[in-house]
mmCIF file of C-alpha atoms in Angstrom:
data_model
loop_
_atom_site.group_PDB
_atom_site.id
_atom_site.type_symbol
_atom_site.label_atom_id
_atom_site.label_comp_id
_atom_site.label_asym_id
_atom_site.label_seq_id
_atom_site.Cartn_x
_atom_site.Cartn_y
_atom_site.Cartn_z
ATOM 1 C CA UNK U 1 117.271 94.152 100.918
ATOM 2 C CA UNK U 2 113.926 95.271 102.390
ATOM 3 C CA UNK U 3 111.968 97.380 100.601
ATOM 4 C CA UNK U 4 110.117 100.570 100.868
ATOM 5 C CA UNK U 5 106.112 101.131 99.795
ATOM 6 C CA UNK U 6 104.355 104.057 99.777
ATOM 7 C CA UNK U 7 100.529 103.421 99.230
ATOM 8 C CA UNK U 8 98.936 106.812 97.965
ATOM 9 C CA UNK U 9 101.517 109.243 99.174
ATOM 10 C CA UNK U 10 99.833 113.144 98.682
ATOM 11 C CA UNK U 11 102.756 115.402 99.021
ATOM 12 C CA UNK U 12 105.595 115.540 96.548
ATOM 13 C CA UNK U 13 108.265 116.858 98.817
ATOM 14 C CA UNK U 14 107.906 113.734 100.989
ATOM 15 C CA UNK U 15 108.140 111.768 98.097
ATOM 16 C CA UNK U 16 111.196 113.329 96.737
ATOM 17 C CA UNK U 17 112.479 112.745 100.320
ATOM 18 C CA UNK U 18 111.733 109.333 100.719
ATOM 19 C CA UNK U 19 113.163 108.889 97.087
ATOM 20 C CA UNK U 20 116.308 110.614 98.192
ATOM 21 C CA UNK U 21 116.515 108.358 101.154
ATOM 22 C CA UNK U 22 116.369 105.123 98.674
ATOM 23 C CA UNK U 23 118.835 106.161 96.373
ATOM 24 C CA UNK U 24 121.677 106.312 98.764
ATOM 25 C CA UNK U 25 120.973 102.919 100.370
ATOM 26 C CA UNK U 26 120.253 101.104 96.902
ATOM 27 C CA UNK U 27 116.760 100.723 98.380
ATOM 28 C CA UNK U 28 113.492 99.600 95.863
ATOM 29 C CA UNK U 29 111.562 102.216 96.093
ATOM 30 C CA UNK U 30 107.513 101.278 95.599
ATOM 31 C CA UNK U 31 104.900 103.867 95.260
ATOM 32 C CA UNK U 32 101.363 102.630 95.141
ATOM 33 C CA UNK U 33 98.470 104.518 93.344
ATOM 34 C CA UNK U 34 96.828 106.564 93.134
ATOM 35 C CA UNK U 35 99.119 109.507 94.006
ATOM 36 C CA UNK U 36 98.223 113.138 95.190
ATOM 37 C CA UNK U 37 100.366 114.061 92.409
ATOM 38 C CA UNK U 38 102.139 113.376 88.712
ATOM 39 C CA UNK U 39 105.434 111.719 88.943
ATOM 40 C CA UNK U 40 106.545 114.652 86.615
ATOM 41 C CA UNK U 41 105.513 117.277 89.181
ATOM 42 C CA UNK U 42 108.382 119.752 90.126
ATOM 43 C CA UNK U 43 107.899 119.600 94.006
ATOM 44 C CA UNK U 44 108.715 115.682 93.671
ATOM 45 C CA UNK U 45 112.046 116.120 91.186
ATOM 46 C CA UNK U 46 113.298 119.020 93.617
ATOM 47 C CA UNK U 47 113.447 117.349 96.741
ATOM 48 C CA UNK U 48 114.376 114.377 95.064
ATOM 49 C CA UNK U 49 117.229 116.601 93.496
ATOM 50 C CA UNK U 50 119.162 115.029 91.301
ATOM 51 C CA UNK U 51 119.140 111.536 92.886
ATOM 52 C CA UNK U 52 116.018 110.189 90.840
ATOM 53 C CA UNK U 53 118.604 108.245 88.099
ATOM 54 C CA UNK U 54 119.512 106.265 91.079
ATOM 55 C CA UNK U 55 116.521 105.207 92.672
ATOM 56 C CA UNK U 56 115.119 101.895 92.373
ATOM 57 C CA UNK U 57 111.196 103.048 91.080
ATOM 58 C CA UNK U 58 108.218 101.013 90.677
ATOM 59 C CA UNK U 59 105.347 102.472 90.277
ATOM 60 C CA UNK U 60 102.049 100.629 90.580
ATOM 61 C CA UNK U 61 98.605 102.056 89.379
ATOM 62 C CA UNK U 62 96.757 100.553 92.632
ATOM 63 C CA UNK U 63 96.906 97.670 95.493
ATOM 64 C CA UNK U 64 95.698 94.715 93.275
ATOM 65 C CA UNK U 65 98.611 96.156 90.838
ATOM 66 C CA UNK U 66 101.363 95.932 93.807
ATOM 67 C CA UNK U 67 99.718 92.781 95.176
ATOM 68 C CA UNK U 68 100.648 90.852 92.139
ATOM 69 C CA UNK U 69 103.990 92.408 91.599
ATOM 70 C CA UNK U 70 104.758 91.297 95.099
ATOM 71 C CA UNK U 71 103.108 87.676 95.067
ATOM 72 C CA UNK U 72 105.961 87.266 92.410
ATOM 73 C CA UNK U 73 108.715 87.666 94.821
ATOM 74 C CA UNK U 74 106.979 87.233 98.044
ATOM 75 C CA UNK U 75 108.351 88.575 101.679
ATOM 76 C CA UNK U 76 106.187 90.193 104.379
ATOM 77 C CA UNK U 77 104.290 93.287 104.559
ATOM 78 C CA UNK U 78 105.571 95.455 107.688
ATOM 79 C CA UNK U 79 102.969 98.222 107.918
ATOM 80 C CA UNK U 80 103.795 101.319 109.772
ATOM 81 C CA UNK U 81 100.923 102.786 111.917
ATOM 82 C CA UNK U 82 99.815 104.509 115.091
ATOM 83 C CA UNK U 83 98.191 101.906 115.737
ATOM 84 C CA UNK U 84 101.034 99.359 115.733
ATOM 85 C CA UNK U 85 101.270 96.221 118.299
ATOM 86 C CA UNK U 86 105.238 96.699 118.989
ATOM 87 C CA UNK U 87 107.917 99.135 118.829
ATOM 88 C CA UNK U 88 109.673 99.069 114.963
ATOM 89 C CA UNK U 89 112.909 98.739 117.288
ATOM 90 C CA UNK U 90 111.638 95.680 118.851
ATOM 91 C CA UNK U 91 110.965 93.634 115.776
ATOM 92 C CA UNK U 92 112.742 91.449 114.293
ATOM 93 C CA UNK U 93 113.547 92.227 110.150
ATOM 94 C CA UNK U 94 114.431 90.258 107.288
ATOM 95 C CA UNK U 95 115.755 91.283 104.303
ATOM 96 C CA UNK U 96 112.712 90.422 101.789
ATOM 97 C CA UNK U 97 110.518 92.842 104.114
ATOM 98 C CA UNK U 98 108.067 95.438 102.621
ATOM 99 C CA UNK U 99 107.896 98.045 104.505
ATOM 100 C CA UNK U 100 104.450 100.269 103.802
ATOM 101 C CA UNK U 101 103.904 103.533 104.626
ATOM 102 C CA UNK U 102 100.552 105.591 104.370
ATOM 103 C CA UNK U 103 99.348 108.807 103.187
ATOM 104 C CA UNK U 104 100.266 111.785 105.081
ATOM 105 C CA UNK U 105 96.585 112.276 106.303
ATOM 106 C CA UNK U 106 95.108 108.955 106.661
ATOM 107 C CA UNK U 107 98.070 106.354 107.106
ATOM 108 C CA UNK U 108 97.730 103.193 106.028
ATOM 109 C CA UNK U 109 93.716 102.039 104.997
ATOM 110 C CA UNK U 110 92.626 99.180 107.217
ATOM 111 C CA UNK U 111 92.096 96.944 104.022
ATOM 112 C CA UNK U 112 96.222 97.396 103.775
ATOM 113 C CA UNK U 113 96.961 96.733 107.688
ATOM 114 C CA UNK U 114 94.751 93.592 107.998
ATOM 115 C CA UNK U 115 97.056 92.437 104.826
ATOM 116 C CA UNK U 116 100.369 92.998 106.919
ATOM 117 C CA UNK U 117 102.488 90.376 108.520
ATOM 118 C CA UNK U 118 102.707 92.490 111.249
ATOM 119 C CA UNK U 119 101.938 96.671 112.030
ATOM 120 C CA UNK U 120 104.481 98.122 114.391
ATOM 121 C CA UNK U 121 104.951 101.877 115.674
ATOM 122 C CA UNK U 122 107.232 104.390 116.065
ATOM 123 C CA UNK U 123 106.733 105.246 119.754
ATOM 124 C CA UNK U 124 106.388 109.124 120.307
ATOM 125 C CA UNK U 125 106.638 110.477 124.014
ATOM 126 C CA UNK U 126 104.275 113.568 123.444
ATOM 127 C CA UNK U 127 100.886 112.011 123.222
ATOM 128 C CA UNK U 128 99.138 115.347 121.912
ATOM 129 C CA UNK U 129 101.594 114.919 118.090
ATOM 130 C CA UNK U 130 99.830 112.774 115.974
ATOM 131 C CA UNK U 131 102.525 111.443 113.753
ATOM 132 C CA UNK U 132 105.652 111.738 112.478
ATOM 133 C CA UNK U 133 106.524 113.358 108.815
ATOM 134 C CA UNK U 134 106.053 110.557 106.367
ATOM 135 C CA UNK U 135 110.059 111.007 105.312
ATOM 136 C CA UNK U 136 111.140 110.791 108.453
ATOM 137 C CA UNK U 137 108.927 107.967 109.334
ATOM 138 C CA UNK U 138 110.247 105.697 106.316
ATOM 139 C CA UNK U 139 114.096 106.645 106.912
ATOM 140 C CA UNK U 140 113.596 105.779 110.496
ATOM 141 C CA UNK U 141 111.772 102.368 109.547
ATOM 142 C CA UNK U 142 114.259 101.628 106.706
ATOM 143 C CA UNK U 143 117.785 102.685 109.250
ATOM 144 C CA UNK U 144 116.346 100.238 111.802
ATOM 145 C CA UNK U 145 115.955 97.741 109.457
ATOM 146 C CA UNK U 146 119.307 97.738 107.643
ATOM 147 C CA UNK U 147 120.846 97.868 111.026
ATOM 148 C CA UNK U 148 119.507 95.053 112.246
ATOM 149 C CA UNK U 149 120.311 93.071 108.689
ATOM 150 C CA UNK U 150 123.733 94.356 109.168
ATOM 151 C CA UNK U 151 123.581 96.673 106.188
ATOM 152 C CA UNK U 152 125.214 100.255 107.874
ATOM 153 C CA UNK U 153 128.852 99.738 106.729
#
């Protein structure tokens, strides 16, 4: 099951979303520090509604902190950028992927993509939008990946 990293998310409601997200597909759920936020704060709990008992939560103070954590169970780092080589509906995921997600304002730091396996993108047709919502970004990512593992049903 792949899972899904945030590194230094900033807004609780994406958070809560992304959280949301997790919980219904039994998805680890990895935020990396620091955080624009407590993980008490209200904004995170309500769009996370009621769903936080069932998310899979690790929460890890910084990068060295997640670095370990994942040298312990290995898999690739699949970063999410603008900047990514290939479509995230062109490659090819396995089910011990990482997928890592940015901040809302700066995306992933470089330190972070030059660590990834790969970086692919989600192609957007308008070339004057930036990005995508962070949520929507990660549910997108995390879909294309269980479909491809066969994980839908």
């Amino acid at each position: 099951m792949p899972s899904v990293v945030l590194v230094n998310p900033q807004i609780p409601p994406n958070t809560g979303n992304i959280a949301r997200t997790c919980a219904a597909t039994c998805t680890p759920l990895h935020l990396v520090g620091p955080l624009g936020f407590e993980i008490s704060d209200r904004y995170l709990k309500r769009a996370g509604l009621d769903y936080w008992k069932y998310v899979d939560l690790y929460y890890h103070p910084d990068l060295q902190a997640f670095q370990r954590s994942h040298a312990q169970q290995g898999g690739r780092w699949i970063g999410f950028s603008t900047s990514g080589l290939c479509s995230y509906t062109k490659f090819q995921y396995r089910d011990d992927d990482w997928l890592l997600f940015g901040c809302e304002t700066t995306g992933l730091p470089a330190d972070v993509l030059a660590a990834c396996h790969t970086v692919v993108k989600i192609p957007m047709a308008q070339p004057g939008v930036r990005s995508l919502n962070l949520s929507v970004s990660a549910a997108l990512g995390l879909f294309e990946a269980r479909r491809q593992l066969g994980l839908l049903d």
